[in-house]
PDB file of C-alpha atoms in Angstrom:
ATOM      1  CA  MET A   1    -157.854-109.238 -50.943  1.00 30.00           C
ATOM      2  CA  ARG A   2    -155.891-111.710 -53.024  1.00 33.00           C
ATOM      3  CA  PHE A   3    -159.059-112.703 -54.921  1.00 36.00           C
ATOM      4  CA  ASN A   4    -159.719-109.066 -55.806  1.00 40.00           C
ATOM      5  CA  ILE A   5    -156.153-108.705 -57.083  1.00 34.00           C
ATOM      6  CA  LEU A   6    -156.505-111.912 -59.100  1.00 38.00           C
ATOM      7  CA  ALA A   7    -159.803-110.743 -60.571  1.00 39.00           C
ATOM      8  CA  THR A   8    -158.260-107.398 -61.576  1.00 35.00           C
ATOM      9  CA  ALA A   9    -155.418-109.172 -63.326  1.00 38.00           C
ATOM     10  CA  LEU A  10    -157.881-111.405 -65.134  1.00 38.00           C
ATOM     11  CA  VAL A  11    -159.924-108.419 -66.327  1.00 37.00           C
ATOM     12  CA  LEU A  12    -156.781-106.930 -67.842  1.00 34.00           C
ATOM     13  CA  GLY A  13    -156.020-110.270 -69.458  1.00 38.00           C
ATOM     14  CA  LEU A  14    -159.519-110.516 -70.890  1.00 36.00           C
ATOM     15  CA  ALA A  15    -159.306-107.009 -72.302  1.00 35.00           C
ATOM     16  CA  ALA A  16    -156.246-108.101 -74.263  1.00 34.00           C
ATOM     17  CA  VAL A  17    -157.852-111.239 -75.653  1.00 34.00           C
ATOM     18  CA  GLY A  18    -158.544-109.642 -79.010  1.00 34.00           C
ATOM     19  CA  SER A  19    -154.831-109.120 -79.623  1.00 33.00           C
ATOM     20  CA  ALA A  20    -153.504-112.208 -77.885  1.00 35.00           C
ATOM     21  CA  HIS A  21    -152.563-115.320 -79.782  1.00 39.00           C
ATOM     22  CA  GLY A  22    -153.945-117.888 -77.399  1.00 48.00           C
ATOM     23  CA  GLU A  23    -153.194-121.575 -77.576  1.00 68.00           C
ATOM     24  CA  ARG A  24    -155.683-124.357 -77.187  1.00 82.00           C
ATOM     25  CA  LEU A  25    -155.357-125.148 -73.511  1.00 93.00           C
ATOM     26  CA  THR A  26    -157.177-128.491 -73.656  1.00 95.00           C
ATOM     27  CA  ASP A  27    -158.682-130.841 -76.203  1.00 94.00           C
ATOM     28  CA  GLN A  28    -161.058-132.347 -73.635  1.00 97.00           C
ATOM     29  CA  PRO A  29    -164.792-131.515 -73.711  1.00 98.00           C
ATOM     30  CA  LEU A  30    -164.978-131.622 -69.907  1.00 98.00           C
ATOM     31  CA  VAL A  31    -162.488-130.142 -67.457  1.00 98.00           C
ATOM     32  CA  ASP A  32    -162.392-130.322 -63.668  1.00 98.00           C
ATOM     33  CA  ALA A  33    -161.982-127.629 -61.048  1.00 98.00           C
ATOM     34  CA  THR A  34    -158.324-128.402 -60.403  1.00 98.00           C
ATOM     35  CA  TRP A  35    -157.442-127.984 -64.070  1.00 98.00           C
ATOM     36  CA  LEU A  36    -159.415-124.749 -64.418  1.00 98.00           C
ATOM     37  CA  ASN A  37    -157.844-123.258 -61.310  1.00 98.00           C
ATOM     38  CA  SER A  38    -154.413-123.997 -62.757  1.00 97.00           C
ATOM     39  CA  GLN A  39    -155.305-122.031 -65.890  1.00 97.00           C
ATOM     40  CA  LEU A  40    -156.685-118.874 -64.252  1.00 97.00           C
ATOM     41  CA  GLY A  41    -154.969-115.816 -65.648  1.00 93.00           C
ATOM     42  CA  GLN A  42    -154.071-117.335 -69.001  1.00 92.00           C
ATOM     43  CA  PRO A  43    -154.416-114.513 -71.573  1.00 89.00           C
ATOM     44  CA  GLY A  44    -156.201-116.719 -74.089  1.00 92.00           C
ATOM     45  CA  LEU A  45    -158.849-117.985 -71.648  1.00 97.00           C
ATOM     46  CA  VAL A  46    -162.444-116.754 -71.411  1.00 98.00           C
ATOM     47  CA  ILE A  47    -164.632-118.281 -68.711  1.00 98.00           C
ATOM     48  CA  ILE A  48    -168.361-117.872 -69.345  1.00 98.00           C
ATOM     49  CA  ASP A  49    -170.751-118.164 -66.406  1.00 98.00           C
ATOM     50  CA  ILE A  50    -174.158-119.099 -67.845  1.00 98.00           C
ATOM     51  CA  ARG A  51    -176.023-119.600 -64.558  1.00 98.00           C
ATOM     52  CA  ASP A  52    -179.584-118.299 -64.647  1.00 96.00           C
ATOM     53  CA  LYS A  53    -181.242-116.399 -61.836  1.00 91.00           C
ATOM     54  CA  PRO A  54    -183.434-118.773 -59.788  1.00 87.00           C
ATOM     55  CA  LYS A  55    -187.120-118.101 -59.181  1.00 83.00           C
ATOM     56  CA  ASP A  56    -186.351-116.281 -55.932  1.00 83.00           C
ATOM     57  CA  GLY A  57    -184.659-113.555 -57.952  1.00 81.00           C
ATOM     58  CA  THR A  58    -181.205-113.901 -56.411  1.00 87.00           C
ATOM     59  CA  ALA A  59    -178.191-113.160 -58.587  1.00 94.00           C
ATOM     60  CA  PRO A  60    -175.787-116.117 -58.468  1.00 96.00           C
ATOM     61  CA  TYR A  61    -173.005-114.405 -60.414  1.00 98.00           C
ATOM     62  CA  ALA A  62    -172.981-111.394 -58.078  1.00 97.00           C
ATOM     63  CA  ALA A  63    -172.989-113.695 -55.052  1.00 96.00           C
ATOM     64  CA  GLY A  64    -169.840-115.464 -56.237  1.00 98.00           C
ATOM     65  CA  HIS A  65    -168.236-116.850 -59.382  1.00 98.00           C
ATOM     66  CA  VAL A  66    -165.034-118.332 -60.745  1.00 98.00           C
ATOM     67  CA  PRO A  67    -162.462-115.501 -60.682  1.00 98.00           C
ATOM     68  CA  GLY A  68    -162.322-113.759 -64.044  1.00 97.00           C
ATOM     69  CA  ALA A  69    -165.557-115.275 -65.375  1.00 98.00           C
ATOM     70  CA  VAL A  70    -167.871-113.142 -67.483  1.00 98.00           C
ATOM     71  CA  GLU A  71    -171.638-113.435 -67.084  1.00 98.00           C
ATOM     72  CA  ALA A  72    -173.897-114.554 -69.942  1.00 98.00           C
ATOM     73  CA  GLN A  73    -177.016-116.181 -68.496  1.00 98.00           C
ATOM     74  CA  TYR A  74    -178.306-119.078 -70.574  1.00 98.00           C
ATOM     75  CA  SER A  75    -181.928-117.906 -70.664  1.00 96.00           C
ATOM     76  CA  ALA A  76    -181.304-114.168 -70.832  1.00 96.00           C
ATOM     77  CA  TYR A  77    -178.193-113.581 -72.947  1.00 97.00           C
ATOM     78  CA  GLY A  78    -179.564-114.721 -76.298  1.00 97.00           C
ATOM     79  CA  TRP A  79    -177.948-118.097 -76.770  1.00 98.00           C
ATOM     80  CA  ARG A  80    -181.196-119.273 -78.379  1.00 98.00           C
ATOM     81  CA  ALA A  81    -183.856-117.492 -80.410  1.00 98.00           C
ATOM     82  CA  SER A  82    -187.451-117.887 -81.562  1.00 97.00           C
ATOM     83  CA  ILE A  83    -187.451-118.130 -85.357  1.00 97.00           C
ATOM     84  CA  ASP A  84    -190.600-118.504 -87.481  1.00 96.00           C
ATOM     85  CA  GLY A  85    -192.616-119.623 -84.477  1.00 95.00           C
ATOM     86  CA  ALA A  86    -190.096-122.190 -83.235  1.00 97.00           C
ATOM     87  CA  PRO A  87    -188.456-121.436 -79.881  1.00 97.00           C
ATOM     88  CA  GLY A  88    -184.935-122.462 -78.932  1.00 97.00           C
ATOM     89  CA  MET A  89    -183.358-122.148 -82.352  1.00 98.00           C
ATOM     90  CA  LEU A  90    -179.790-121.211 -83.148  1.00 98.00           C
ATOM     91  CA  PRO A  91    -179.857-117.408 -83.521  1.00 98.00           C
ATOM     92  CA  LYS A  92    -179.082-115.712 -86.810  1.00 97.00           C
ATOM     93  CA  LEU A  93    -175.367-115.856 -87.555  1.00 97.00           C
ATOM     94  CA  ASP A  94    -174.673-112.130 -87.221  1.00 97.00           C
ATOM     95  CA  ASP A  95    -176.533-111.960 -83.903  1.00 98.00           C
ATOM     96  CA  ILE A  96    -174.833-114.876 -82.191  1.00 98.00           C
ATOM     97  CA  THR A  97    -171.335-114.038 -83.428  1.00 98.00           C
ATOM     98  CA  ALA A  98    -171.704-110.472 -82.147  1.00 98.00           C
ATOM     99  CA  LYS A  99    -172.823-111.751 -78.750  1.00 98.00           C
ATOM    100  CA  ILE A 100    -169.884-114.146 -78.562  1.00 98.00           C
ATOM    101  CA  ALA A 101    -167.391-111.424 -79.508  1.00 98.00           C
ATOM    102  CA  ALA A 102    -168.925-109.141 -76.854  1.00 98.00           C
ATOM    103  CA  LEU A 103    -167.828-111.677 -74.227  1.00 98.00           C
ATOM    104  CA  GLY A 104    -164.200-111.182 -75.199  1.00 97.00           C
ATOM    105  CA  VAL A 105    -164.009-114.285 -77.364  1.00 98.00           C
ATOM    106  CA  SER A 106    -161.808-114.364 -80.464  1.00 97.00           C
ATOM    107  CA  ASN A 107    -161.116-117.242 -82.811  1.00 96.00           C
ATOM    108  CA  ASP A 108    -158.029-118.284 -80.859  1.00 95.00           C
ATOM    109  CA  THR A 109    -159.694-118.068 -77.435  1.00 97.00           C
ATOM    110  CA  GLN A 110    -160.060-121.061 -75.116  1.00 97.00           C
ATOM    111  CA  VAL A 111    -163.618-120.960 -73.782  1.00 98.00           C
ATOM    112  CA  VAL A 112    -164.733-122.715 -70.594  1.00 98.00           C
ATOM    113  CA  ILE A 113    -168.463-122.762 -69.815  1.00 98.00           C
ATOM    114  CA  ILE A 114    -169.702-122.712 -66.212  1.00 98.00           C
ATOM    115  CA  PRO A 115    -173.231-123.944 -65.434  1.00 98.00           C
ATOM    116  CA  ALA A 116    -174.579-124.216 -61.905  1.00 98.00           C
ATOM    117  CA  GLY A 117    -174.230-128.006 -61.925  1.00 97.00           C
ATOM    118  CA  SER A 118    -177.424-128.426 -59.916  1.00 95.00           C
ATOM    119  CA  ASP A 119    -178.901-131.158 -62.136  1.00 96.00           C
ATOM    120  CA  VAL A 120    -178.711-132.562 -65.634  1.00 96.00           C
ATOM    121  CA  SER A 121    -181.388-130.304 -67.148  1.00 96.00           C
ATOM    122  CA  GLU A 122    -179.586-127.199 -65.911  1.00 97.00           C
ATOM    123  CA  PHE A 123    -176.297-128.660 -67.156  1.00 98.00           C
ATOM    124  CA  GLY A 124    -177.999-128.861 -70.551  1.00 98.00           C
ATOM    125  CA  GLY A 125    -177.541-125.119 -70.831  1.00 98.00           C
ATOM    126  CA  ALA A 126    -173.795-125.722 -70.939  1.00 98.00           C
ATOM    127  CA  THR A 127    -174.030-128.503 -73.525  1.00 98.00           C
ATOM    128  CA  ARG A 128    -176.249-126.309 -75.717  1.00 98.00           C
ATOM    129  CA  VAL A 129    -173.827-123.364 -75.511  1.00 98.00           C
ATOM    130  CA  TYR A 130    -170.942-125.778 -76.181  1.00 98.00           C
ATOM    131  CA  TRP A 131    -172.757-127.042 -79.300  1.00 98.00           C
ATOM    132  CA  THR A 132    -173.302-123.436 -80.385  1.00 98.00           C
ATOM    133  CA  PHE A 133    -169.557-122.820 -80.348  1.00 98.00           C
ATOM    134  CA  LYS A 134    -168.902-126.082 -82.185  1.00 98.00           C
ATOM    135  CA  VAL A 135    -171.516-125.483 -84.886  1.00 98.00           C
ATOM    136  CA  LEU A 136    -169.971-122.042 -85.436  1.00 98.00           C
ATOM    137  CA  GLY A 137    -166.589-123.691 -85.993  1.00 97.00           C
ATOM    138  CA  HIS A 138    -164.953-122.935 -82.645  1.00 97.00           C
ATOM    139  CA  ASP A 139    -163.229-126.041 -81.250  1.00 96.00           C
ATOM    140  CA  ASN A 140    -161.520-124.355 -78.290  1.00 97.00           C
ATOM    141  CA  VAL A 141    -164.376-124.931 -75.890  1.00 98.00           C
ATOM    142  CA  ALA A 142    -164.924-127.046 -72.779  1.00 98.00           C
ATOM    143  CA  ILE A 143    -167.387-127.332 -69.897  1.00 98.00           C
ATOM    144  CA  LEU A 144    -166.533-127.360 -66.200  1.00 98.00           C
ATOM    145  CA  ASP A 145    -167.744-130.825 -65.209  1.00 98.00           C
ATOM    146  CA  GLY A 146    -170.114-130.502 -62.272  1.00 98.00           C
ATOM    147  CA  GLY A 147    -170.348-126.750 -62.823  1.00 98.00           C
ATOM    148  CA  TYR A 148    -170.020-124.099 -60.150  1.00 98.00           C
ATOM    149  CA  LYS A 149    -171.253-126.578 -57.550  1.00 98.00           C
ATOM    150  CA  ALA A 150    -168.179-128.720 -58.167  1.00 98.00           C
ATOM    151  CA  TRP A 151    -165.950-125.624 -58.111  1.00 98.00           C
ATOM    152  CA  THR A 152    -167.050-124.580 -54.633  1.00 98.00           C
ATOM    153  CA  ALA A 153    -167.114-128.170 -53.370  1.00 98.00           C
ATOM    154  CA  ALA A 154    -163.430-128.415 -54.329  1.00 97.00           C
ATOM    155  CA  GLY A 155    -162.677-125.338 -52.225  1.00 98.00           C
ATOM    156  CA  GLU A 156    -161.511-123.282 -55.195  1.00 98.00           C
ATOM    157  CA  PRO A 157    -161.347-119.457 -55.010  1.00 97.00           C
ATOM    158  CA  VAL A 158    -164.483-117.381 -55.451  1.00 98.00           C
ATOM    159  CA  SER A 159    -164.743-113.760 -56.574  1.00 98.00           C
ATOM    160  CA  THR A 160    -167.593-111.242 -56.334  1.00 97.00           C
ATOM    161  CA  ASP A 161    -165.940-108.754 -58.693  1.00 96.00           C
ATOM    162  CA  ALA A 162    -167.920-108.288 -61.903  1.00 95.00           C
ATOM    163  CA  VAL A 163    -165.836-108.661 -65.059  1.00 96.00           C
ATOM    164  CA  THR A 164    -166.358-106.392 -68.050  1.00 94.00           C
ATOM    165  CA  PRO A 165    -164.685-108.082 -71.012  1.00 92.00           C
ATOM    166  CA  GLY A 166    -163.015-106.393 -73.911  1.00 91.00           C
ATOM    167  CA  THR A 167    -164.577-107.061 -77.312  1.00 92.00           C
ATOM    168  CA  GLY A 168    -163.134-110.054 -79.098  1.00 95.00           C
ATOM    169  CA  SER A 169    -162.711-110.657 -82.797  1.00 96.00           C
ATOM    170  CA  PHE A 170    -164.884-113.668 -83.571  1.00 97.00           C
ATOM    171  CA  THR A 171    -165.684-114.890 -87.068  1.00 97.00           C
ATOM    172  CA  ALA A 172    -167.828-117.982 -87.478  1.00 97.00           C
ATOM    173  CA  ALA A 173    -166.960-120.865 -89.775  1.00 97.00           C
ATOM    174  CA  PRO A 174    -170.311-122.719 -89.679  1.00 97.00           C
ATOM    175  CA  ARG A 175    -170.388-126.500 -89.648  1.00 97.00           C
ATOM    176  CA  PRO A 176    -173.732-127.533 -91.149  1.00 96.00           C
ATOM    177  CA  GLU A 177    -172.821-131.173 -90.560  1.00 96.00           C
ATOM    178  CA  LEU A 178    -173.453-130.664 -86.824  1.00 98.00           C
ATOM    179  CA  ARG A 179    -176.980-129.327 -87.269  1.00 98.00           C
ATOM    180  CA  ALA A 180    -180.105-130.944 -88.707  1.00 98.00           C
ATOM    181  CA  ALA A 181    -183.018-129.124 -90.314  1.00 97.00           C
ATOM    182  CA  VAL A 182    -186.541-130.360 -91.084  1.00 98.00           C
ATOM    183  CA  ALA A 183    -185.561-131.722 -94.504  1.00 97.00           C
ATOM    184  CA  GLU A 184    -182.764-133.799 -93.016  1.00 97.00           C
ATOM    185  CA  VAL A 185    -185.095-135.229 -90.373  1.00 98.00           C
ATOM    186  CA  GLN A 186    -187.579-136.145 -93.090  1.00 97.00           C
ATOM    187  CA  GLU A 187    -184.801-137.896 -94.981  1.00 96.00           C
ATOM    188  CA  ALA A 188    -183.740-139.681 -91.799  1.00 96.00           C
ATOM    189  CA  ILE A 189    -187.200-141.218 -91.361  1.00 96.00           C
ATOM    190  CA  ALA A 190    -186.825-142.986 -94.689  1.00 93.00           C
ATOM    191  CA  SER A 191    -183.196-144.006 -94.190  1.00 93.00           C
ATOM    192  CA  ASP A 192    -180.953-145.715 -91.675  1.00 84.00           C
ATOM    193  CA  VAL A 193    -180.091-142.522 -89.802  1.00 93.00           C
ATOM    194  CA  ASN A 194    -180.680-142.923 -86.073  1.00 95.00           C
ATOM    195  CA  LEU A 195    -183.200-140.428 -84.709  1.00 97.00           C
ATOM    196  CA  ILE A 196    -182.642-140.031 -80.959  1.00 97.00           C
ATOM    197  CA  ASP A 197    -185.453-138.588 -78.839  1.00 98.00           C
ATOM    198  CA  ALA A 198    -183.770-137.336 -75.654  1.00 98.00           C
ATOM    199  CA  ARG A 199    -186.997-136.501 -73.797  1.00 98.00           C
ATOM    200  CA  THR A 200    -188.675-138.387 -70.985  1.00 98.00           C
ATOM    201  CA  VAL A 201    -190.311-141.724 -71.704  1.00 97.00           C
ATOM    202  CA  ALA A 202    -193.767-140.188 -71.093  1.00 98.00           C
ATOM    203  CA  GLN A 203    -193.191-137.581 -73.790  1.00 98.00           C
ATOM    204  CA  PHE A 204    -191.606-140.114 -76.136  1.00 98.00           C
ATOM    205  CA  ILE A 205    -194.570-142.525 -76.007  1.00 97.00           C
ATOM    206  CA  GLY A 206    -197.127-139.712 -76.223  1.00 97.00           C
ATOM    207  CA  LYS A 207    -198.576-139.526 -72.720  1.00 97.00           C
ATOM    208  CA  GLU A 208    -197.266-136.032 -72.034  1.00 97.00           C
ATOM    209  CA  LYS A 209    -196.039-132.976 -73.918  1.00 98.00           C
ATOM    210  CA  THR A 210    -194.794-129.487 -73.204  1.00 97.00           C
ATOM    211  CA  ALA A 211    -196.730-126.351 -74.091  1.00 97.00           C
ATOM    212  CA  THR A 212    -194.401-125.544 -76.999  1.00 97.00           C
ATOM    213  CA  VAL A 213    -195.204-128.829 -78.768  1.00 98.00           C
ATOM    214  CA  LYS A 214    -198.478-129.029 -80.724  1.00 98.00           C
ATOM    215  CA  GLU A 215    -198.949-132.812 -80.819  1.00 97.00           C
ATOM    216  CA  LEU A 216    -198.375-135.780 -78.547  1.00 98.00           C
ATOM    217  CA  GLY A 217    -195.855-138.341 -79.714  1.00 98.00           C
ATOM    218  CA  THR A 218    -192.476-138.524 -81.363  1.00 98.00           C
ATOM    219  CA  ILE A 219    -190.924-138.535 -84.825  1.00 98.00           C
ATOM    220  CA  PRO A 220    -191.341-141.862 -86.642  1.00 97.00           C
ATOM    221  CA  THR A 221    -188.419-144.338 -86.322  1.00 96.00           C
ATOM    222  CA  ALA A 222    -186.975-142.495 -83.300  1.00 96.00           C
ATOM    223  CA  VAL A 223    -185.585-144.352 -80.308  1.00 96.00           C
ATOM    224  CA  ASN A 224    -185.546-142.956 -76.791  1.00 96.00           C
ATOM    225  CA  LEU A 225    -182.360-142.089 -74.895  1.00 96.00           C
ATOM    226  CA  ASN A 226    -183.616-140.193 -71.858  1.00 96.00           C
ATOM    227  CA  PHE A 227    -181.451-137.161 -71.103  1.00 97.00           C
ATOM    228  CA  ASP A 228    -181.334-138.260 -67.453  1.00 96.00           C
ATOM    229  CA  SER A 229    -179.214-141.240 -68.480  1.00 97.00           C
ATOM    230  CA  PHE A 230    -176.297-138.952 -69.319  1.00 98.00           C
ATOM    231  CA  TRP A 231    -175.854-137.746 -65.735  1.00 97.00           C
ATOM    232  CA  ASP A 232    -173.994-139.292 -62.801  1.00 97.00           C
ATOM    233  CA  LYS A 233    -176.368-138.315 -59.993  1.00 95.00           C
ATOM    234  CA  ASP A 234    -174.152-139.712 -57.247  1.00 95.00           C
ATOM    235  CA  ASN A 235    -171.243-137.455 -58.172  1.00 95.00           C
ATOM    236  CA  GLY A 236    -173.054-134.536 -59.813  1.00 96.00           C
ATOM    237  CA  ARG A 237    -171.050-134.962 -63.008  1.00 97.00           C
ATOM    238  CA  PHE A 238    -171.660-135.857 -66.626  1.00 98.00           C
ATOM    239  CA  ALA A 239    -171.799-139.600 -67.260  1.00 98.00           C
ATOM    240  CA  SER A 240    -168.513-141.364 -67.953  1.00 97.00           C
ATOM    241  CA  LYS A 241    -167.561-142.589 -71.398  1.00 97.00           C
ATOM    242  CA  ALA A 242    -168.134-146.173 -70.223  1.00 97.00           C
ATOM    243  CA  THR A 243    -171.679-145.305 -69.170  1.00 97.00           C
ATOM    244  CA  VAL A 244    -172.438-143.523 -72.448  1.00 96.00           C
ATOM    245  CA  ASP A 245    -170.939-146.395 -74.437  1.00 96.00           C
ATOM    246  CA  ALA A 246    -173.250-148.796 -72.589  1.00 96.00           C
ATOM    247  CA  LEU A 247    -176.268-146.591 -73.340  1.00 94.00           C
ATOM    248  CA  VAL A 248    -175.367-146.541 -77.010  1.00 93.00           C
ATOM    249  CA  LYS A 249    -174.960-150.317 -77.126  1.00 93.00           C
ATOM    250  CA  ALA A 250    -178.242-150.960 -75.297  1.00 93.00           C
ATOM    251  CA  ALA A 251    -180.126-148.660 -77.670  1.00 90.00           C
ATOM    252  CA  GLY A 252    -178.565-150.255 -80.729  1.00 89.00           C
ATOM    253  CA  VAL A 253    -177.329-146.879 -81.952  1.00 89.00           C
ATOM    254  CA  THR A 254    -174.498-146.751 -84.482  1.00 85.00           C
ATOM    255  CA  ASP A 255    -172.809-143.890 -86.264  1.00 87.00           C
ATOM    256  CA  THR A 256    -172.541-145.769 -89.550  1.00 85.00           C
ATOM    257  CA  ASN A 257    -175.130-143.601 -91.275  1.00 83.00           C
ATOM    258  CA  GLY A 258    -175.389-140.694 -88.889  1.00 94.00           C
ATOM    259  CA  ILE A 259    -177.321-139.695 -85.775  1.00 97.00           C
ATOM    260  CA  ILE A 260    -179.771-136.847 -85.139  1.00 98.00           C
ATOM    261  CA  THR A 261    -180.754-135.910 -81.590  1.00 98.00           C
ATOM    262  CA  PHE A 262    -183.910-133.960 -80.774  1.00 98.00           C
ATOM    263  CA  CYS A 263    -186.195-133.082 -77.858  1.00 98.00           C
ATOM    264  CA  ASN A 264    -188.732-130.259 -77.466  1.00 98.00           C
ATOM    265  CA  THR A 265    -186.608-127.158 -78.131  1.00 98.00           C
ATOM    266  CA  GLY A 266    -183.080-128.442 -78.695  1.00 98.00           C
ATOM    267  CA  HIS A 267    -182.072-128.116 -75.047  1.00 98.00           C
ATOM    268  CA  LEU A 268    -182.223-131.671 -73.705  1.00 98.00           C
ATOM    269  CA  ALA A 269    -181.152-132.941 -77.124  1.00 98.00           C
ATOM    270  CA  SER A 270    -177.866-131.089 -76.667  1.00 98.00           C
ATOM    271  CA  ILE A 271    -177.161-133.298 -73.632  1.00 98.00           C
ATOM    272  CA  ALA A 272    -177.553-136.405 -75.788  1.00 98.00           C
ATOM    273  CA  TRP A 273    -175.583-134.785 -78.621  1.00 98.00           C
ATOM    274  CA  PHE A 274    -172.733-133.956 -76.238  1.00 98.00           C
ATOM    275  CA  GLY A 275    -172.713-137.453 -74.755  1.00 98.00           C
ATOM    276  CA  LEU A 276    -172.789-139.234 -78.105  1.00 97.00           C
ATOM    277  CA  SER A 277    -170.502-136.915 -80.050  1.00 97.00           C
ATOM    278  CA  GLU A 278    -168.064-135.483 -77.525  1.00 98.00           C
ATOM    279  CA  VAL A 279    -167.910-138.131 -74.782  1.00 97.00           C
ATOM    280  CA  ALA A 280    -168.519-141.359 -76.727  1.00 96.00           C
ATOM    281  CA  GLY A 281    -166.779-139.984 -79.814  1.00 96.00           C
ATOM    282  CA  LEU A 282    -169.389-141.083 -82.351  1.00 95.00           C
ATOM    283  CA  LYS A 283    -169.079-139.490 -85.764  1.00 94.00           C
ATOM    284  CA  GLY A 284    -171.679-137.544 -87.693  1.00 93.00           C
ATOM    285  CA  VAL A 285    -173.930-136.656 -84.732  1.00 97.00           C
ATOM    286  CA  ARG A 286    -176.255-133.745 -85.502  1.00 98.00           C
ATOM    287  CA  LEU A 287    -178.563-131.717 -83.290  1.00 98.00           C
ATOM    288  CA  TYR A 288    -182.036-130.822 -84.547  1.00 98.00           C
ATOM    289  CA  ASP A 289    -182.451-127.556 -82.675  1.00 98.00           C
ATOM    290  CA  GLY A 290    -185.994-127.057 -83.964  1.00 98.00           C
ATOM    291  CA  SER A 291    -186.988-130.375 -82.372  1.00 98.00           C
ATOM    292  CA  MET A 292    -190.625-131.253 -81.653  1.00 98.00           C
ATOM    293  CA  SER A 293    -191.664-127.602 -81.249  1.00 98.00           C
ATOM    294  CA  GLN A 294    -190.760-126.876 -84.848  1.00 98.00           C
ATOM    295  CA  TRP A 295    -191.669-130.321 -86.178  1.00 98.00           C
ATOM    296  CA  THR A 296    -195.268-130.116 -84.929  1.00 98.00           C
ATOM    297  CA  LEU A 297    -195.872-126.599 -86.287  1.00 98.00           C
ATOM    298  CA  ASP A 298    -196.867-128.324 -89.527  1.00 97.00           C
ATOM    299  CA  PRO A 299    -199.704-130.822 -88.939  1.00 96.00           C
ATOM    300  CA  GLN A 300    -198.688-132.641 -92.123  1.00 97.00           C
ATOM    301  CA  ARG A 301    -195.483-133.849 -90.518  1.00 98.00           C
ATOM    302  CA  PRO A 302    -195.954-137.314 -89.028  1.00 97.00           C
ATOM    303  CA  VAL A 303    -195.830-138.158 -85.323  1.00 98.00           C
ATOM    304  CA  VAL A 304    -196.302-141.536 -83.672  1.00 97.00           C
ATOM    305  CA  VAL A 305    -197.927-142.324 -80.321  1.00 97.00           C
ATOM    306  CA  GLN A 306    -197.027-145.547 -78.541  1.00 89.00           C
ATOM    307  CA  ASN A 307    -199.269-145.536 -75.466  1.00 70.00           C
TER     308      ASN A 307
END
């Protein structure tokens, strides 16, 4: 019963988020289960469970979630949108801000994102949602490292009570310096800006492609930093700063003139963006959310094949 009581208290706290003057509870991009448990019930905290339903149709949120968490599935809630034929784009500003406010988020809210933590690709949903908050000007955001899997492994409390949040008051303050468009990628090809292809090696060299991409290959001058490299498989956590620093050094990547990460639809690229920008602390890292799906819509845009 104590979990039900806790969940009820958290619902009341969430309903008051719009009027609360919450403090920034952490300046870290990743938090652990112990820290999050210690913050449960804070009036300025909104926990967002983005776990998708698996192919078997089960409902993970209904089966159990972090007490007080609201549900906003990565694939179903509208975190990404198809725009002008390109899937996976940042939604229109009015649409995404309304969806964020509907989760009980205001400009002074501390947001913590909960993925499943099953693997690095799934964790990419959390890094993409995190980037969405950042590009909209909201710094009070973190990800539960290891996701819900790490939460339950730590023996933390679980609730099955659905949370209906009150509506927050969220106004975006867009940061265009965190997002790259086609024109900026074209400029990067001719300059010293590092283009980082976060896809698999097979896709990078042009042996494979996804259905959303029209052509084999990658953007000229790009180097490959496989998204898998940003995951600690042994511990089911995001890679440490030391590991990311080593990746950056091995790839010869610098932030002197800027960095643009891309993939197929801006999903895997968000993993690289998060690792380079938020974990390694490199400056001027941008995410090209259109990525290869948008880039290859125009056959005049160059691609290179290395196989």
